[in-house]
Coordinates of C-alpha atoms and ligand atoms in Angstrom, one line a residue:
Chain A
X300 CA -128.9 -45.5 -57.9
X301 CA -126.9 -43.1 -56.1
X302 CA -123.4 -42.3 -58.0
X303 CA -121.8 -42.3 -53.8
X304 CA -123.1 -43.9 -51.1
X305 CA -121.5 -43.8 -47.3
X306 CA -123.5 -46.0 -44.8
X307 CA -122.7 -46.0 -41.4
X308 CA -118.6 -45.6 -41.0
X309 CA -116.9 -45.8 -38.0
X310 CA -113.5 -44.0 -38.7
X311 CA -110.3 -43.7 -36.3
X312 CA -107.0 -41.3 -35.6
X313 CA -105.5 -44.7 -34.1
X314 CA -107.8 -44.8 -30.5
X315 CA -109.9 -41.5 -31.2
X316 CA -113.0 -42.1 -33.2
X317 CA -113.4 -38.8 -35.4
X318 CA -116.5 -40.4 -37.5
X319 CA -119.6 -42.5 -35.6
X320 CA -121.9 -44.7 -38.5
X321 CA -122.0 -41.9 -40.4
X322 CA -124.3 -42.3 -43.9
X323 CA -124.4 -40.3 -46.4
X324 CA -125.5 -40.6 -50.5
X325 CA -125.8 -38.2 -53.5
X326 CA -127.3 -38.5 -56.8
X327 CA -125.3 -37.9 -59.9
X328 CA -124.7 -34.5 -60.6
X329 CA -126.1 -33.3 -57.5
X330 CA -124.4 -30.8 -55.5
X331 CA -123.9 -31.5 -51.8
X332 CA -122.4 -29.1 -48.9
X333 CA -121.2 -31.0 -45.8
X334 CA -121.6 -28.4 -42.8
X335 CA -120.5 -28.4 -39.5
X336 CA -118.2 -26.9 -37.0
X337 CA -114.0 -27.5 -36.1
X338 CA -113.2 -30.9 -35.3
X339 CA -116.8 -32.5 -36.6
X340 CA -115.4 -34.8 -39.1
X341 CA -115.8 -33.2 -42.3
X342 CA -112.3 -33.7 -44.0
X343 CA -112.4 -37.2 -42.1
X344 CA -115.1 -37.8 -44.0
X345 CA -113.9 -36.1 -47.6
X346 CA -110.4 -38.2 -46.3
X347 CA -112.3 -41.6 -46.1
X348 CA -114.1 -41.3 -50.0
X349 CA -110.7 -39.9 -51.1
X350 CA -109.0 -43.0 -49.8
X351 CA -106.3 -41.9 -46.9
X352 CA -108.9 -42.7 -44.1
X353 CA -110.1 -46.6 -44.4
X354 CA -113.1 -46.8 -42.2
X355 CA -112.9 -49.2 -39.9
X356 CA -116.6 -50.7 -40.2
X357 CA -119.3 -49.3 -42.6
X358 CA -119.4 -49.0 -46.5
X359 CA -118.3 -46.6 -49.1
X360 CA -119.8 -47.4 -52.7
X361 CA -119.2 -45.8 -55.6
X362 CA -120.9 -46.4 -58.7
X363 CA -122.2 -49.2 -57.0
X364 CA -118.7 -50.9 -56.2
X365 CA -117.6 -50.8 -52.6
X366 CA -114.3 -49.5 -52.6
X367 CA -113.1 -49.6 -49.2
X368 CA -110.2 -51.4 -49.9
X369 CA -108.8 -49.2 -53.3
X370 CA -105.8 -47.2 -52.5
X371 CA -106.6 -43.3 -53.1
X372 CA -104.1 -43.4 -55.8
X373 CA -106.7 -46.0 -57.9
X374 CA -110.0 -44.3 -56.9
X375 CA -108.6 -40.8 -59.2
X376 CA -109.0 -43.3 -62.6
X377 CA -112.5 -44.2 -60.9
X378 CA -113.4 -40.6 -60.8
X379 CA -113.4 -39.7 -57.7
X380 CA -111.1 -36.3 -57.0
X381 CA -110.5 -34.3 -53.8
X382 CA -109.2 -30.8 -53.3
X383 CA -107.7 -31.2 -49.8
X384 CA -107.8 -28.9 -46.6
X385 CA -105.0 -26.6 -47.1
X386 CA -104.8 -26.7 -50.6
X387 CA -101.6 -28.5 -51.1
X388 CA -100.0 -27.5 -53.8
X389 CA -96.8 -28.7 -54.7
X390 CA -94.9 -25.7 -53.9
X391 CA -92.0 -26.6 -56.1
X392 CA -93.8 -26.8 -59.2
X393 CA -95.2 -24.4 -61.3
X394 CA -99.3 -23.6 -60.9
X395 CA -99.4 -25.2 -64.7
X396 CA -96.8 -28.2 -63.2
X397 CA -99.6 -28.6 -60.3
X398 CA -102.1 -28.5 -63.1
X399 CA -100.5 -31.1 -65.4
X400 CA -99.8 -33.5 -62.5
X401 CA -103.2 -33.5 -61.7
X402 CA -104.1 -35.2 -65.3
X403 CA -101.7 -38.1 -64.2
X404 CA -104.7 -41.0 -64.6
X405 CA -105.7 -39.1 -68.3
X406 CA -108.9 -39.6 -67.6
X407 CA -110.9 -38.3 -70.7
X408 CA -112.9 -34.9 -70.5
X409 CA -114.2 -31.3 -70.6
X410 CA -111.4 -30.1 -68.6
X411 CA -107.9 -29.7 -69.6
X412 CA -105.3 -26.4 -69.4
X413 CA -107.5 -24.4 -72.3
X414 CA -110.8 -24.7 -70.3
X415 CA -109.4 -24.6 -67.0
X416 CA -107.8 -21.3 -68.1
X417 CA -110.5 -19.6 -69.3
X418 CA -113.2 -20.7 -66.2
X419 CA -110.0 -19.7 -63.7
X420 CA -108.5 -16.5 -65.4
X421 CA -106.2 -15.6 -62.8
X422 CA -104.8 -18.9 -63.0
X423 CA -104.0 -17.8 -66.7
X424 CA -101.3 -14.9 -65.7
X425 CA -100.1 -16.8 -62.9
X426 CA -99.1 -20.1 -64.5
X427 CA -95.4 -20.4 -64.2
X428 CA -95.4 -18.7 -60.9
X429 CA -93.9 -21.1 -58.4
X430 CA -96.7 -22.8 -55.8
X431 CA -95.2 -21.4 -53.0
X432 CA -94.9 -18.0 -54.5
X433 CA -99.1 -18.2 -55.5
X434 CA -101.7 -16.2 -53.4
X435 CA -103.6 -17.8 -51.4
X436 CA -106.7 -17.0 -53.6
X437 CA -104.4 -18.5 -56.6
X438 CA -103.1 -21.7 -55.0
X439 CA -107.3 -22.4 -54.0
X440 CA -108.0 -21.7 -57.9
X441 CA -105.1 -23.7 -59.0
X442 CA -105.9 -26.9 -56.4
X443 CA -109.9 -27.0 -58.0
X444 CA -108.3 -26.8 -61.5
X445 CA -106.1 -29.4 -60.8
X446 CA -108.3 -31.9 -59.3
X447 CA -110.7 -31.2 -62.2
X448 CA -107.8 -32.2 -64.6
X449 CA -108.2 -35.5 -63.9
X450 CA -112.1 -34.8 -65.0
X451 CA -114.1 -36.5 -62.1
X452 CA -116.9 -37.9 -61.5
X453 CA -117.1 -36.4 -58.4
X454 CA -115.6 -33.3 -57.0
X455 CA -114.6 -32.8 -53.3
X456 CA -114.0 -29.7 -52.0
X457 CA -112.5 -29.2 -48.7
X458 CA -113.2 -25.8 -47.4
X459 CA -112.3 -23.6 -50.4
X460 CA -113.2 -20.2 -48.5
X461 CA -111.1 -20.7 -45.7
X462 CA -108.3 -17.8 -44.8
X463 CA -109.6 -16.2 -48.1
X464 CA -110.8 -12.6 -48.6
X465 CA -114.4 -12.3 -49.4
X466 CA -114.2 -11.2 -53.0
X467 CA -111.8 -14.2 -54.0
X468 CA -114.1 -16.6 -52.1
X469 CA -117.2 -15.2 -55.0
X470 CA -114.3 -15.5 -57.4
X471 CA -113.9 -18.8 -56.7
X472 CA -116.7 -20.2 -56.3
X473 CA -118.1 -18.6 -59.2
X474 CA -116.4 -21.2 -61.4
X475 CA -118.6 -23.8 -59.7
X476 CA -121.5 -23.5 -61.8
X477 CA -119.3 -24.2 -65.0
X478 CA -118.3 -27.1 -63.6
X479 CA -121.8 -28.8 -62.6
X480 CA -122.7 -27.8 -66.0
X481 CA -120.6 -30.7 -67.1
X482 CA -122.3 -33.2 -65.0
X483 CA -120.0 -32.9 -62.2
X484 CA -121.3 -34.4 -58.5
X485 CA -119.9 -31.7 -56.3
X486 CA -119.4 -32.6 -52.5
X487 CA -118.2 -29.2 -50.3
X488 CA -117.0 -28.8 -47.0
X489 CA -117.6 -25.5 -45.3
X490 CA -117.7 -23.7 -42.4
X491 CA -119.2 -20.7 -44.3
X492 CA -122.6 -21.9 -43.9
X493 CA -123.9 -19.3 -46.3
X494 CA -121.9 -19.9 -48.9
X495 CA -122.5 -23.5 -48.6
X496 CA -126.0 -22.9 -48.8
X497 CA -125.9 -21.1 -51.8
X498 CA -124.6 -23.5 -54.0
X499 CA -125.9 -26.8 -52.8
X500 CA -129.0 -28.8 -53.9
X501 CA -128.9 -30.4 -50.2
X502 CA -127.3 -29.6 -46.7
X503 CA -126.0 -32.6 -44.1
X504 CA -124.7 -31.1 -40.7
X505 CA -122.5 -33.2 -38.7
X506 CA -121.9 -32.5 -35.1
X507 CA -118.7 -34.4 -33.5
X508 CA -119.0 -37.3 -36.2
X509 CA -122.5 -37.5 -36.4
X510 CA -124.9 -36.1 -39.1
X511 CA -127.3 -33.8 -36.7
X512 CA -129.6 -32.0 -39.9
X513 CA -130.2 -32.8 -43.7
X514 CA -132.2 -31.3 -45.8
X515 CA -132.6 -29.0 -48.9
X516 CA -131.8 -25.5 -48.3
X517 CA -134.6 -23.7 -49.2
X518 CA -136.4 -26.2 -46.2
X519 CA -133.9 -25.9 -43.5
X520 CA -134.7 -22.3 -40.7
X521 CA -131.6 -20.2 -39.8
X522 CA -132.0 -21.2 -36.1
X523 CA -132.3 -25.3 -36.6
X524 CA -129.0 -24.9 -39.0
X525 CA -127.6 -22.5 -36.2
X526 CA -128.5 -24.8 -33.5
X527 CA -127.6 -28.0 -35.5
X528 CA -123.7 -26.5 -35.9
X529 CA -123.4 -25.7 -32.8
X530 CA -125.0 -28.5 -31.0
X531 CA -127.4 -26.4 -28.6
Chain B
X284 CA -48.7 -23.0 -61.2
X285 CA -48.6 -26.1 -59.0
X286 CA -51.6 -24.8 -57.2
X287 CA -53.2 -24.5 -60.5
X288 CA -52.7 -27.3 -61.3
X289 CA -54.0 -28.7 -57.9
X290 CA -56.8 -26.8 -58.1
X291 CA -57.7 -28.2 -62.1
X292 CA -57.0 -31.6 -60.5
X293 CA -59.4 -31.0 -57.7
X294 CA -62.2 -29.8 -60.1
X295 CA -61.8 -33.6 -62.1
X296 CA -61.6 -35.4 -59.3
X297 CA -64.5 -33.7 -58.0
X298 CA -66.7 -34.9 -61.4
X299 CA -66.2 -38.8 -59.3
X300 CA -67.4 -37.7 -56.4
X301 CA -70.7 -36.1 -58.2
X302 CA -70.7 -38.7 -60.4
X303 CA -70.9 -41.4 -56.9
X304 CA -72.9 -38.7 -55.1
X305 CA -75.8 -38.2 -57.7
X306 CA -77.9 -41.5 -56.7
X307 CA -77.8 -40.6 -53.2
X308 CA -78.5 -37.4 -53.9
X309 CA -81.9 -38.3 -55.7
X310 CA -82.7 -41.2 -53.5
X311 CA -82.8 -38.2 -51.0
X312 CA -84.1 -35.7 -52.5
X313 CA -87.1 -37.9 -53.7
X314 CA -88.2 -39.6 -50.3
X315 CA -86.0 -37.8 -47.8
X316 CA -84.4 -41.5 -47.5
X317 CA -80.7 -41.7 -46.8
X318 CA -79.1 -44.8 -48.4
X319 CA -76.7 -46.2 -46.2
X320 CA -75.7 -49.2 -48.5
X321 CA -75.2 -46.6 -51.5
X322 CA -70.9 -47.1 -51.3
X323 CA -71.3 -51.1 -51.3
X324 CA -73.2 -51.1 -53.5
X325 CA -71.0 -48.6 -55.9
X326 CA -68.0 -51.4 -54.9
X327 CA -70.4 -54.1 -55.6
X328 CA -70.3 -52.6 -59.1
X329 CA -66.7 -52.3 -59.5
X330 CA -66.1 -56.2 -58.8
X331 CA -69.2 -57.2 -61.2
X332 CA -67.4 -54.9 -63.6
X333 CA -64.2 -56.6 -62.4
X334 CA -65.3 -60.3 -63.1
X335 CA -66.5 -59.4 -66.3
X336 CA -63.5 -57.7 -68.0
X337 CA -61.5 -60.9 -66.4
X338 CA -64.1 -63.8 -67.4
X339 CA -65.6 -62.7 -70.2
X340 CA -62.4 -60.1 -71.7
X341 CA -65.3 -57.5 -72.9
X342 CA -63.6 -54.1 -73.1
X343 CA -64.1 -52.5 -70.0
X344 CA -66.5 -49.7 -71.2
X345 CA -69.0 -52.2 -72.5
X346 CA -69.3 -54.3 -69.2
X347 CA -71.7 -50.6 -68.4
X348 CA -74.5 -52.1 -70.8
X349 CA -74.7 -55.0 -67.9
X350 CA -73.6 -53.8 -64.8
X351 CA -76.0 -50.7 -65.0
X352 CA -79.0 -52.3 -65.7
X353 CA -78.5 -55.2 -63.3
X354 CA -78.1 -52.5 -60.6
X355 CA -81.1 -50.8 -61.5
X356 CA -83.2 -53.5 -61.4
X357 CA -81.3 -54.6 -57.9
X358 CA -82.5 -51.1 -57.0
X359 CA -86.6 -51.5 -58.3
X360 CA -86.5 -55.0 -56.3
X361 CA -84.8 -53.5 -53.6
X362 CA -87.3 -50.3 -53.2
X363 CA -90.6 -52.4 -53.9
X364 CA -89.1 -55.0 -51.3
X365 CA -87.8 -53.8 -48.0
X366 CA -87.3 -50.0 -48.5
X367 CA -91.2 -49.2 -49.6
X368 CA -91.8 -51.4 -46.2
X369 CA -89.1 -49.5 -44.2
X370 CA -90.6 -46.1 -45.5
X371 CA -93.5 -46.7 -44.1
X372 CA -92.4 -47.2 -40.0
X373 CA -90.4 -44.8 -38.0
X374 CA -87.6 -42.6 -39.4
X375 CA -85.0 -44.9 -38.1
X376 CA -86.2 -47.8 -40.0
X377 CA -84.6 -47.2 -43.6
X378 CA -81.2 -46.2 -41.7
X379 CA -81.3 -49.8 -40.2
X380 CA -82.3 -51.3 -43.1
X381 CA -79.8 -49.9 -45.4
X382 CA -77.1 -49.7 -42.8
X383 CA -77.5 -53.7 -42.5
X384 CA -77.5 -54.1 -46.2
X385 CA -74.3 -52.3 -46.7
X386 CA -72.6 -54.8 -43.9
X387 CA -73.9 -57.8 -45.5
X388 CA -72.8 -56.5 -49.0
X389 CA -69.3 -56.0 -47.9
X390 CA -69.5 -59.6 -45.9
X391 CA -70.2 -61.4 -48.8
X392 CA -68.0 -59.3 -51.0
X393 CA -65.1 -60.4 -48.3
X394 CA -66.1 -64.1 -48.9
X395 CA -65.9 -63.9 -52.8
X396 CA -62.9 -61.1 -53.6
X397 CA -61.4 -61.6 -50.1
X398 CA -59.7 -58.5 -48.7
X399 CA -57.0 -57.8 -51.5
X400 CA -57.2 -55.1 -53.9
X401 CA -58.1 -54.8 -57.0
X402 CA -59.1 -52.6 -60.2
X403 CA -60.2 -52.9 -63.9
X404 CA -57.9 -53.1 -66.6
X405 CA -58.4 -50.4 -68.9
X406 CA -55.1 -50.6 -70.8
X407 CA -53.5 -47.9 -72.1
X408 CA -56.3 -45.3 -71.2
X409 CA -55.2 -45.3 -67.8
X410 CA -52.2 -43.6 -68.2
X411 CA -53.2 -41.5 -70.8
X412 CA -53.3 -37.5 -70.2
X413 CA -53.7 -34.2 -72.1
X414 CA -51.3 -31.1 -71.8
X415 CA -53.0 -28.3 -71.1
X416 CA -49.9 -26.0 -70.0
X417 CA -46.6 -26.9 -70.0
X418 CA -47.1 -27.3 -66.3
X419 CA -50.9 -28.8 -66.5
X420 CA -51.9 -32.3 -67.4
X421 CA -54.5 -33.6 -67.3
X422 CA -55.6 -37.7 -67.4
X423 CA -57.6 -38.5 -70.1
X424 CA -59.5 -41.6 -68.0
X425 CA -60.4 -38.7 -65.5
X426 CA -61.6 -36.1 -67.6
X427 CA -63.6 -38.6 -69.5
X428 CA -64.9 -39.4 -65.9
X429 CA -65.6 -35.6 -65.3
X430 CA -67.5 -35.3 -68.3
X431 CA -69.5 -38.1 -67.3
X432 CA -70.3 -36.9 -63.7
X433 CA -71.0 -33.6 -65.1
X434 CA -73.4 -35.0 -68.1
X435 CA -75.4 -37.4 -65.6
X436 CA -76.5 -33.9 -63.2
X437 CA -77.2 -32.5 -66.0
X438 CA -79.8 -35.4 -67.6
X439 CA -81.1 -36.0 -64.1
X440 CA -81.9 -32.5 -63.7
X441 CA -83.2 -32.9 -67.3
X442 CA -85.4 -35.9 -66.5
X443 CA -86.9 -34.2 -63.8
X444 CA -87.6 -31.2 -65.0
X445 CA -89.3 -32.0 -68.3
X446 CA -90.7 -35.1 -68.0
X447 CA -93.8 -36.2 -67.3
X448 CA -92.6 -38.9 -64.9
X449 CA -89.8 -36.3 -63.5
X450 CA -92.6 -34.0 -62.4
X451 CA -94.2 -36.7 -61.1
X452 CA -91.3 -37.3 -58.8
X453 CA -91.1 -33.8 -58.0
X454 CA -94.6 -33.6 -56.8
X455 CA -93.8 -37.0 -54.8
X456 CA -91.1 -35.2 -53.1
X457 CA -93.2 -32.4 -52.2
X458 CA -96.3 -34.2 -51.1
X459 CA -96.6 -37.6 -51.0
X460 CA -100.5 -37.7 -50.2
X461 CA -101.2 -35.2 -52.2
X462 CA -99.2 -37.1 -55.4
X463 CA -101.4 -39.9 -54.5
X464 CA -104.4 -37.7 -54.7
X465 CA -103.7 -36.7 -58.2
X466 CA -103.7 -40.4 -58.9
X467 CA -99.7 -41.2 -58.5
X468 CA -98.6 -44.6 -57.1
X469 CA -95.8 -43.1 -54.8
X470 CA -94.2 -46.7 -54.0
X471 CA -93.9 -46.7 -58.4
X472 CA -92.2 -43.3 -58.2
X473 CA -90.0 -44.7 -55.2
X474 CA -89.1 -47.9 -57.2
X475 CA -88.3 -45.7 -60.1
X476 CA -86.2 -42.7 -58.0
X477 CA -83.9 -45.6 -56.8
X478 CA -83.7 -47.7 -59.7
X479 CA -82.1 -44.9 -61.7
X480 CA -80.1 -44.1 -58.4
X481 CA -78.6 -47.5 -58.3
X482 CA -77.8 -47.6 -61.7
X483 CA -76.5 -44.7 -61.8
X484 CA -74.1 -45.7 -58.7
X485 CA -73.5 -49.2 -60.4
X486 CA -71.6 -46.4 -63.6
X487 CA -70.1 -44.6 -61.4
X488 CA -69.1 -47.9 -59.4
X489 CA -67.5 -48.8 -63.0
X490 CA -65.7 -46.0 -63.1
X491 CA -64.6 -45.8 -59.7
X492 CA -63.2 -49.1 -60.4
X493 CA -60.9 -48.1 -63.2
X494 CA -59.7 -45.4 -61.2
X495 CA -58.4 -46.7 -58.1
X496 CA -57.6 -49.7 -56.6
X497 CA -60.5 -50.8 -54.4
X498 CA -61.3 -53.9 -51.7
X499 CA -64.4 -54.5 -49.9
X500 CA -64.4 -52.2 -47.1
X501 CA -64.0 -49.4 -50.3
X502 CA -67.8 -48.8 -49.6
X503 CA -67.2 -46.9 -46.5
X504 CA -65.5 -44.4 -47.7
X505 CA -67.0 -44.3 -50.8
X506 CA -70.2 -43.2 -49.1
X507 CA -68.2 -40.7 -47.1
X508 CA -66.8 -38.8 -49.8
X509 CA -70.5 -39.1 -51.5
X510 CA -72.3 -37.9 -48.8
X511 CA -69.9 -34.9 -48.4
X512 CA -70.3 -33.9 -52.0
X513 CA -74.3 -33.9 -51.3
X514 CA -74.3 -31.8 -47.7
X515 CA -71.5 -29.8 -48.9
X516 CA -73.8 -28.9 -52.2
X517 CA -77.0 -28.7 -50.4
X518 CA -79.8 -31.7 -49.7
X519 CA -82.5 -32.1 -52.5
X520 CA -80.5 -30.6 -55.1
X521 CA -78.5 -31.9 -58.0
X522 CA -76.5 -28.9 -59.3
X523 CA -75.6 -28.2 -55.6
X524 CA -74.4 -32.4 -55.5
X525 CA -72.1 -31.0 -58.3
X526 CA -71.0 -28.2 -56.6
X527 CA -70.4 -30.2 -53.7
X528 CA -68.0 -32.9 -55.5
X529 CA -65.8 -30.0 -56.9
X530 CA -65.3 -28.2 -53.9
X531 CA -64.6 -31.1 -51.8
X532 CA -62.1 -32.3 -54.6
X533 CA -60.4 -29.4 -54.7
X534 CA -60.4 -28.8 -50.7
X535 CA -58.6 -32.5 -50.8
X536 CA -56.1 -31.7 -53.8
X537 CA -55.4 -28.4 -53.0
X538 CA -55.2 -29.6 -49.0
X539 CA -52.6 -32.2 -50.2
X540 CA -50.8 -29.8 -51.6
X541 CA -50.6 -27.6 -48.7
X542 CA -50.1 -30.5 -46.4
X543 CA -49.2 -33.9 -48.2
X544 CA -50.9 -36.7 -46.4
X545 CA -53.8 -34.4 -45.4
X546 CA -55.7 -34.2 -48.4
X547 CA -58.8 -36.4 -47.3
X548 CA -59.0 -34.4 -43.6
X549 CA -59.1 -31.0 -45.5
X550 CA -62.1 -32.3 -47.5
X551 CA -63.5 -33.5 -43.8
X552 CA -62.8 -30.0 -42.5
X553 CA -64.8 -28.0 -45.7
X554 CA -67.4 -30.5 -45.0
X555 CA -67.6 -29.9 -41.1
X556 CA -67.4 -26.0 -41.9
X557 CA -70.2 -26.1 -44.5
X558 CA -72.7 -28.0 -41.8
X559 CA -71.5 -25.6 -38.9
X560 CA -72.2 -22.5 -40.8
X561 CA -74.6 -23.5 -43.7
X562 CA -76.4 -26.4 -42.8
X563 CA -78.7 -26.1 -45.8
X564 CA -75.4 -26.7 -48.1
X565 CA -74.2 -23.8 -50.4
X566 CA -76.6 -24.3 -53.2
X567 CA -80.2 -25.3 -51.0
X568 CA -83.2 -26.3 -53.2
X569 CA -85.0 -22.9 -53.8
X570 CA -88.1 -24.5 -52.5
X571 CA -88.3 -26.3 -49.2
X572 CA -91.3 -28.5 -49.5
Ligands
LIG242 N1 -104.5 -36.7 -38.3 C1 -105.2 -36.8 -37.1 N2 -104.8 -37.5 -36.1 C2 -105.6 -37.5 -35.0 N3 -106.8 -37.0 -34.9 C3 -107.2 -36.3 -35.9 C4 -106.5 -36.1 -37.1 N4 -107.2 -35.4 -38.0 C5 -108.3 -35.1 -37.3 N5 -108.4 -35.6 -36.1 C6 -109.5 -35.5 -35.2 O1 -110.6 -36.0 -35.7 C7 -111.7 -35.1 -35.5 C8 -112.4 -34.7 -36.8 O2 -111.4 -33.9 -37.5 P1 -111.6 -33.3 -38.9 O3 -110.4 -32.7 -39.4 O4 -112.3 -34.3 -39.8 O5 -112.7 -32.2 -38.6 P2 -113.2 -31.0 -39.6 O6 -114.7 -31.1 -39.5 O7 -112.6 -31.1 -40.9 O8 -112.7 -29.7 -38.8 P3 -112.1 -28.3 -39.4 O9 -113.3 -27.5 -39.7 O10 -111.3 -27.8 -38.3 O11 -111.3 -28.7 -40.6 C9 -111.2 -34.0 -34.6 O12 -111.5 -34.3 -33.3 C10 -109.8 -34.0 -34.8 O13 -109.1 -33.6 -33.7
LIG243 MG1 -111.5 -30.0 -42.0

């Protein structure tokens, strides 16, 4: 059984329709990348397993259990944990307050400040800076480590590369295989198609709300990925 | 020397006004809501502590161990009921709602106390006073009230800085969708931010009470003075609400000095000057969120 399953959601910004019977499923500890270009529905879609979309027809399971209805504040004890677009961190809190408040359900785990530290060192020095005063390499670190805190199940990742530097986008994502190693399903949305690439068993491409291309990696040509994004 | 002494009596009378101000101040600087109803409900405190020194001839201090906790839970069941609700729609919404809650407070309060005014009995504490200088007294009620303004900042700022709920709040404030990502119930943290903020105006309402002489339409002004003490000091923060009720008490002490009778509008004019020229207050939250 799939640990998350998405079947055919229809999800609305009041009239507009940003999602069309979307589907979607990955197998526990699988690693998942979510492609596509602006506007085709990927944080919608992060948004609607996180709990601050509700899709307005359609299923989202987890575990089995259809959790439409669970407030995103509930699905964090279920497992389920999203690093948001942006990163939002809680600029008047410490990166270590950020951290902390990210363990609010105590879920049980791997992860707490001592491992977090040592798989993010530069969130080591930087931990009583202020969130507002963190780089924007350091508030990206900070907002994976503190969704881990909470030690999910499954990890969304809403475009971690963007408005980074190349080197800090390695950095960061070089603490991903640490964190698959402890069983972590790991859903990311990027833009950075290569990146995404690299580090996902399996590929979806959505296109204005629609999945347009799936398929693993190694399978899937430059030019059907490149046409699949851009919807030519 | 008199000015001194106007100025020490400013500061004291200013540890009231942070004292009243500090629930609004939080309710604010936890969910940006402005509580309208926050001087009725300080009055309402005042008259339960009233009918409970008169009925039940407890000592005046002790009436706190009832009046504050039956405010605070007023304050939960008020937050989880309509204000949660009124959160939720337009901005306008929660200034309705509490606007009409502080007219049907002071209604009803007129229908049980009538218009006349009153105050509790605190025997010979209220005249009581400490020489400082041979010019400079100082009333012991006051300076007892000072302290206790000064010590409730102070454990807010505390609460919210070390504990684990506190930081909670703080993140609330911050980001309310991102708080719920991390797993917090923000209508909890709401319930909670005014619960402590109406007990805390139910002890100051207590106090207030002892003071002065108040009557139902008390509340208006009440709130004034409160929400001068939290612009003046700056919006979101707690030592600024401090701040704020000194220099507003001493603008009105020193400003009756200068021009007996004109006190109150001196305190008016500091606050209008503050908004003109520093609309963030004196002492802004570092952090804007
Ligand atoms: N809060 C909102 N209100 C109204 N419409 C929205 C809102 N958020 C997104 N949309 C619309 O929904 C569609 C999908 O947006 P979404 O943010 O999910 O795309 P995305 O794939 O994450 O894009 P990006 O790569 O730019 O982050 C877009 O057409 C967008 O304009
Ligand atoms: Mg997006």
């Amino acid at each position: 059984m799939a640990l998350l399953e998405v079947e055919n959601i229809d999800v609305f910004y009041g009239d507009v329709q940003a999602i069309f019977g979307l589907s979607l499923s990955i197998e526990e500890g699988q690693t998942l990348a979510v492609i596509g270009a602006n506007g085709a529905g990927k944080s919608t879609l992060l948004k609607s397993i996180a709990g601050l979309c509700t899709p307005a027809t359609g299923e989202i399971r987890f575990n089995g259990e259809r959790i439409n209805d669970v407030p995103p504040h509930r699905r964090v004890p279920l497992g389920i944990s999203l690093t948001p677009e942006g990163r939002r961190i809680f600029p008047s809190l410490t990166l270590e307050e950020n951290l902390l408040v990210g363990a609010h359900s105590k879920r049980p785990g791997y992860w707490n400040l001592a491992t977090l530290y040592e798989t993010f060192p530069l969130l080591a020095d930087r931990r009583s800076r202020l969130g507002t005063n963190a780089s924007g390499g350091e508030q990206q670190a900070a907002a994976i480590a503190r969704a881990l805190m909470s030690n999910p199940k499954i990890l969304l990742l809403d475009e971690v590369s963007l408005g980074l530097a190349p080197v800090v986008v390695e950095q960061i994502y070089s603490a991903l295989p640490a964190i698959v190693e402890q069983g972590t399903t790991v859903l990311v949305v990027e833009q950075d198609v290569n990146q995404a690439m690299k580090v996902s068993d399996r590929v979806q491409c959505l296109l204005d709300g629609r999945t347009v291309l799936e398929g693993k990696p190694s399978e899937l040509s430059r030019e059907r990925i490149a046409s699949a994004f851009f919807g030519i | 020397m008199q000015w001194a002494n106007a100025v020490v009596q400013g500061v004291i009378l200013g540890g009231l006004y942070a004292l009243l101000a500090a629930g609004l101040s939080l309710m604010f600087g936890v969910m940006r809501l402005v509580n309208l109803a926050h001087g009725a409900l300080a009055i309402v405190a005042a008259y339960m502590g009233m009918v409970l020194v008169n009925e039940t001839g407890i000592p005046p201090f002790a009436t706190l161990l009832i009046v504050v906790p039956v405010m605070a839970l007023a304050g939960w069941i008020l937050q989880r009921t309509l204000l949660n609700t009124a959160l939720n729609r337009q901005a306008l919404a929660p200034i309705l709602v509490t606007f009409g809650l502080a007219v049907i407070l002071q209604n009803l309060m007129l229908e049980l106390f009538t218009a006349d005014n009153q105050s509790i009995d605190v025997g010979s504490l209220a005249g009581a006073s400490i020489q400082i200088t041979p010019n400079i007294a100082v009333g012991v009620f006051p300076l007892l009230t000072f302290v206790v303004g000064v010590a409730v900042i102070a454990g807010l700022q505390l609460y919210l800085a070390k504990t684990t709920t506190g930081r909670a709040m703080r993140a609330t404030s911050d980001d309310r969708e991102a708080a719920q990502l991390m797993g917090i119930d923000h209508r909890n943290i709401y319930a909670l931010a005014t619960a402590i903020a109406v007990g805390l105006v139910g002890l100051a309402g207590v106090f207030l009470g002892v003071r002065t002489q108040f009557n139902p339409t008390f509340g208006d002004v009440t709130l004034i003075f409160a929400f001068e003490a939290v612009i003046i000091g700056g919006l979101g923060s707690l030592w600024g609400t401090l701040w704020g009720g000194i220099i507003l008490g001493v603008a009105q002490v020193v400003g009756a000095q200068a021009f007996p009778s004109s006190g109150v509008l001196l305190g008016h004019i500091v606050f209008l000057l503050v908004l003109a020229f520093r609309p963030t207050g004196l002492f802004p939250k570092v952090v804007n969120g």
